Tab-separated table of C-alpha atoms in Angstrom:
chain	number	residue	atom	x	y	z
A	1	UNK	CA	131.831	188.914	211.198
A	2	UNK	CA	128.539	190.839	210.880
A	3	UNK	CA	128.416	190.357	207.010
A	4	UNK	CA	128.305	186.504	207.636
A	5	UNK	CA	124.237	187.149	208.088
A	6	UNK	CA	124.231	187.282	204.095
A	7	UNK	CA	125.568	183.904	203.657
A	8	UNK	CA	123.071	181.449	202.325
A	9	UNK	CA	120.408	184.353	201.821
A	10	UNK	CA	121.803	186.532	199.146
A	11	UNK	CA	123.178	184.723	195.937
A	12	UNK	CA	126.874	185.438	195.189
A	13	UNK	CA	126.008	187.547	191.752
A	14	UNK	CA	123.739	190.081	194.139
A	15	UNK	CA	126.350	190.471	196.746
A	16	UNK	CA	128.181	193.250	195.340
A	17	UNK	CA	125.033	195.405	195.101
A	18	UNK	CA	123.710	194.300	198.609
A	19	UNK	CA	127.022	194.771	200.567
A	20	UNK	CA	127.742	198.088	198.871
A	21	UNK	CA	124.323	199.401	199.632
A	22	UNK	CA	124.599	198.042	203.489
A	23	UNK	CA	127.850	199.419	203.847
A	24	UNK	CA	126.754	202.913	202.761
A	25	UNK	CA	124.867	202.828	206.237
A	26	UNK	CA	127.489	201.050	208.267
A	27	UNK	CA	128.451	204.142	210.404
A	28	UNK	CA	128.244	204.665	214.242
A	29	UNK	CA	125.911	201.678	214.762
A	30	UNK	CA	125.724	198.038	215.448
A	31	UNK	CA	127.038	196.151	212.360
A	32	UNK	CA	125.541	193.006	213.528
A	33	UNK	CA	122.104	194.425	213.885
A	34	UNK	CA	122.573	196.256	210.307
A	35	UNK	CA	123.402	193.026	208.485
A	36	UNK	CA	120.460	191.008	210.193
A	37	UNK	CA	118.150	193.646	209.076
A	38	UNK	CA	119.609	193.786	205.466
A	39	UNK	CA	119.281	190.007	205.341
A	40	UNK	CA	115.501	189.956	206.751
A	41	UNK	CA	114.634	192.645	203.950
A	42	UNK	CA	116.392	190.479	201.298
A	43	UNK	CA	114.294	187.432	202.333
A	44	UNK	CA	111.092	189.551	201.908
A	45	UNK	CA	110.481	189.286	197.956
A	46	UNK	CA	108.482	192.474	198.010
A	47	UNK	CA	111.380	194.400	199.501
A	48	UNK	CA	114.132	192.856	197.769
A	49	UNK	CA	114.178	195.678	194.951
A	50	UNK	CA	115.799	198.092	197.355
A	51	UNK	CA	119.120	196.227	196.809
A	52	UNK	CA	119.067	196.943	192.774
A	53	UNK	CA	120.540	200.023	192.038
A	54	UNK	CA	118.993	200.942	188.998
A	55	UNK	CA	115.365	200.344	190.446
A	56	UNK	CA	116.266	202.366	193.347
A	57	UNK	CA	117.321	205.243	191.254
A	58	UNK	CA	114.185	205.147	189.443
A	59	UNK	CA	111.632	204.520	192.148
A	60	UNK	CA	109.770	206.799	194.421
A	61	UNK	CA	111.914	207.719	197.371
A	62	UNK	CA	108.936	207.492	199.798
A	63	UNK	CA	108.400	203.594	198.965
A	64	UNK	CA	112.261	203.196	199.777
A	65	UNK	CA	112.075	205.154	202.836
A	66	UNK	CA	109.116	203.161	204.160
A	67	UNK	CA	111.270	199.826	203.619
A	68	UNK	CA	114.398	200.947	205.174
A	69	UNK	CA	112.489	202.051	208.275
A	70	UNK	CA	110.337	198.761	208.579
A	71	UNK	CA	113.226	196.472	208.588
A	72	UNK	CA	115.475	199.053	210.788
A	73	UNK	CA	118.005	199.389	207.990
A	74	UNK	CA	117.586	203.048	208.277
A	75	UNK	CA	117.660	204.643	211.712
A	76	UNK	CA	117.476	208.218	210.763
A	77	UNK	CA	114.389	208.564	208.757
A	78	UNK	CA	115.449	211.091	206.498
A	79	UNK	CA	119.460	211.087	206.267
A	80	UNK	CA	119.732	207.373	205.850
A	81	UNK	CA	117.091	206.887	203.168
A	82	UNK	CA	118.907	209.673	201.255
A	83	UNK	CA	122.206	208.327	201.626
A	84	UNK	CA	120.860	205.069	200.417
A	85	UNK	CA	119.201	206.763	197.296
A	86	UNK	CA	122.419	208.860	196.549
A	87	UNK	CA	124.587	205.711	196.413
A	88	UNK	CA	122.219	203.710	194.280
A	89	UNK	CA	122.022	206.421	192.001
A	90	UNK	CA	125.718	206.971	191.923
A	91	UNK	CA	126.248	203.221	191.028
A	92	UNK	CA	123.511	203.553	188.546
A	93	UNK	CA	125.022	206.196	186.726
A	94	UNK	CA	128.653	204.728	186.622
A	95	UNK	CA	127.961	202.210	183.744
A	96	UNK	CA	125.683	200.811	181.428
A	97	UNK	CA	125.349	197.651	183.626
A	98	UNK	CA	124.154	200.214	186.217
A	99	UNK	CA	125.087	197.994	189.090
A	100	UNK	CA	128.424	197.486	191.424
A	101	UNK	CA	129.901	195.215	189.107
A	102	UNK	CA	129.735	197.797	186.250
A	103	UNK	CA	131.178	200.076	188.499
A	104	UNK	CA	134.251	198.182	189.254
A	105	UNK	CA	134.753	196.943	185.718
A	106	UNK	CA	134.740	200.629	184.624
A	107	UNK	CA	138.092	200.858	186.467
A	108	UNK	CA	139.410	197.474	185.658
A	109	UNK	CA	139.099	196.595	189.419
A	110	UNK	CA	141.818	198.787	190.263
A	111	UNK	CA	141.790	199.878	193.598
A	112	UNK	CA	143.685	203.487	193.088
A	113	UNK	CA	141.473	204.395	190.260
A	114	UNK	CA	138.358	203.463	192.351
A	115	UNK	CA	139.572	205.385	195.476
A	116	UNK	CA	139.885	208.576	193.117
A	117	UNK	CA	136.268	208.209	191.716
A	118	UNK	CA	134.511	207.470	195.316
A	119	UNK	CA	136.718	209.589	197.687
A	120	UNK	CA	137.595	212.667	195.155
A	121	UNK	CA	135.719	213.100	191.784
A	122	UNK	CA	132.477	211.800	192.842
A	123	UNK	CA	132.484	211.875	196.740
A	124	UNK	CA	129.243	213.674	197.016
A	125	UNK	CA	127.549	210.484	195.541
A	126	UNK	CA	128.972	208.404	198.437
A	127	UNK	CA	128.479	209.746	201.583
A	128	UNK	CA	130.095	207.525	204.404
A	129	UNK	CA	131.235	205.063	201.689
A	130	UNK	CA	134.089	207.500	200.677
A	131	UNK	CA	135.547	207.907	204.255
A	132	UNK	CA	138.750	205.977	204.612
A	133	UNK	CA	137.398	203.480	207.129
A	134	UNK	CA	134.301	202.377	205.319
A	135	UNK	CA	135.862	202.653	202.074
A	136	UNK	CA	138.719	200.009	202.785
A	137	UNK	CA	136.577	197.990	204.669
A	138	UNK	CA	133.911	197.735	201.749
A	139	UNK	CA	136.713	196.763	199.268
A	140	UNK	CA	137.616	193.856	201.557
A	141	UNK	CA	134.116	192.428	202.041
A	142	UNK	CA	133.568	192.644	198.508
A	143	UNK	CA	136.558	190.430	198.009
A	144	UNK	CA	135.830	188.122	200.787
A	145	UNK	CA	132.132	187.711	200.282
A	146	UNK	CA	131.875	188.189	196.463
A	147	UNK	CA	134.829	187.124	195.131
A	148	UNK	CA	136.089	190.385	193.573
A	149	UNK	CA	139.499	190.209	192.647
A	150	UNK	CA	141.223	193.476	192.605
A	151	UNK	CA	144.415	194.129	190.649
A	152	UNK	CA	146.089	196.274	192.984
A	153	UNK	CA	144.962	194.667	196.269
A	154	UNK	CA	148.332	196.013	198.316
A	155	UNK	CA	146.688	199.494	198.133
A	156	UNK	CA	143.734	198.344	200.403
A	157	UNK	CA	144.996	199.877	203.582
A	158	UNK	CA	143.517	198.653	206.974
A	159	UNK	CA	140.175	200.115	208.258
A	160	UNK	CA	141.141	202.146	211.266
A	161	UNK	CA	137.881	201.724	213.325
A	162	UNK	CA	137.762	201.992	217.224
A	163	UNK	CA	138.391	198.348	217.821
A	164	UNK	CA	141.573	198.530	215.530
A	165	UNK	CA	142.800	201.663	217.292
A	166	UNK	CA	142.139	199.759	220.668
A	167	UNK	CA	144.145	196.994	219.403
A	168	UNK	CA	147.186	198.941	218.299
A	169	UNK	CA	147.272	200.397	221.606
A	170	UNK	CA	147.238	196.990	223.354
A	171	UNK	CA	150.094	195.761	221.055
A	172	UNK	CA	152.258	198.766	221.872
A	173	UNK	CA	152.586	199.733	218.208
A	174	UNK	CA	150.695	203.109	218.483
A	175	UNK	CA	150.576	205.626	221.659
A	176	UNK	CA	147.200	205.887	223.552
A	177	UNK	CA	146.699	209.361	221.938
A	178	UNK	CA	145.355	207.797	218.675
A	179	UNK	CA	142.282	206.970	220.572
A	180	UNK	CA	141.205	210.228	219.918
A	181	UNK	CA	140.109	209.138	216.655
A	182	UNK	CA	141.118	212.181	214.911
A	183	UNK	CA	141.749	211.843	211.183
A	184	UNK	CA	145.273	212.053	211.830
A	185	UNK	CA	145.321	209.526	214.309
A	186	UNK	CA	143.738	207.062	211.981
A	187	UNK	CA	146.055	207.866	209.232
A	188	UNK	CA	148.923	207.205	211.886
A	189	UNK	CA	147.350	203.583	212.311
A	190	UNK	CA	147.107	203.062	208.462
A	191	UNK	CA	150.712	204.081	207.807
A	192	UNK	CA	152.097	202.362	210.750
A	193	UNK	CA	150.536	198.937	209.518
A	194	UNK	CA	151.719	199.523	206.000
A	195	UNK	CA	155.199	200.015	207.098
A	196	UNK	CA	154.948	197.043	209.516
A	197	UNK	CA	153.934	194.661	206.535
A	198	UNK	CA	156.351	195.780	203.746
A	199	UNK	CA	158.017	192.665	202.318
A	200	UNK	CA	155.876	190.009	204.294
A	201	UNK	CA	153.344	189.347	201.284
A	202	UNK	CA	150.567	190.211	203.774
A	203	UNK	CA	148.200	193.295	202.848
A	204	UNK	CA	147.434	195.582	205.717
A	205	UNK	CA	143.567	194.854	205.241
A	206	UNK	CA	144.337	191.337	206.113
A	207	UNK	CA	144.916	192.048	209.699
A	208	UNK	CA	141.802	193.831	210.394
A	209	UNK	CA	139.496	190.881	211.154
A	210	UNK	CA	141.572	189.453	213.575
A	211	UNK	CA	142.489	192.728	215.553
A	212	UNK	CA	138.703	193.709	215.364
A	213	UNK	CA	137.544	190.423	216.844
A	214	UNK	CA	140.436	190.443	219.446
A	215	UNK	CA	139.128	193.853	220.648
A	216	UNK	CA	135.540	193.217	220.594
A	217	UNK	CA	136.208	190.222	222.750
A	218	UNK	CA	138.136	192.086	225.365
A	219	UNK	CA	141.526	191.177	224.169
A	220	UNK	CA	142.018	187.529	225.608
A	221	UNK	CA	145.383	186.342	225.863
A	222	UNK	CA	147.105	185.548	222.729
A	223	UNK	CA	148.322	181.828	222.236
A	224	UNK	CA	151.452	181.201	220.709
A	225	UNK	CA	152.339	178.102	218.994
């Protein structure tokens, strides 16, 4: 997966901050290129501060913009640095720890409470990250790579991006109309997986990676054991 680029580069205790800030720009672009760029920036000690929310919130935004553009983490010269700064500031203002762990701890790692904060109460502080697709996938990568343990994991819904929508149609679980990508189409896909997996012990987000990779590989035949 794209986030594998961070393995062996970013220490586990720093991953929540790096994953969160990186995910805040993971919208309508190559995920593989984004995470390679983030890994390269983290390797450079002079630029590593951009992954510390507290330092970003207190730093000159021009310095932040210069680094984000140099490593091609930011592709839009004004909007992307602004989003990075707003997310970092939102994180920094969320707890006395001023980092992602502090934010998550403030809601006791409860998905429902975190969802209200990010998607409703303080949505303007978390552009892109507050969207249903990125929000749910963000929770998943925090669990997978940073070892975050959620108290209500079953509430993490599938992240209905283009590849997941295509896989749903390929499996015959949704009509082709969901490929329109409207908000109601994505919600329909999320609802379908939640209903399908009731009583299985599988959380909807668990099927995201296999569906995403299957679609990205142009749907090779499924092998049945």
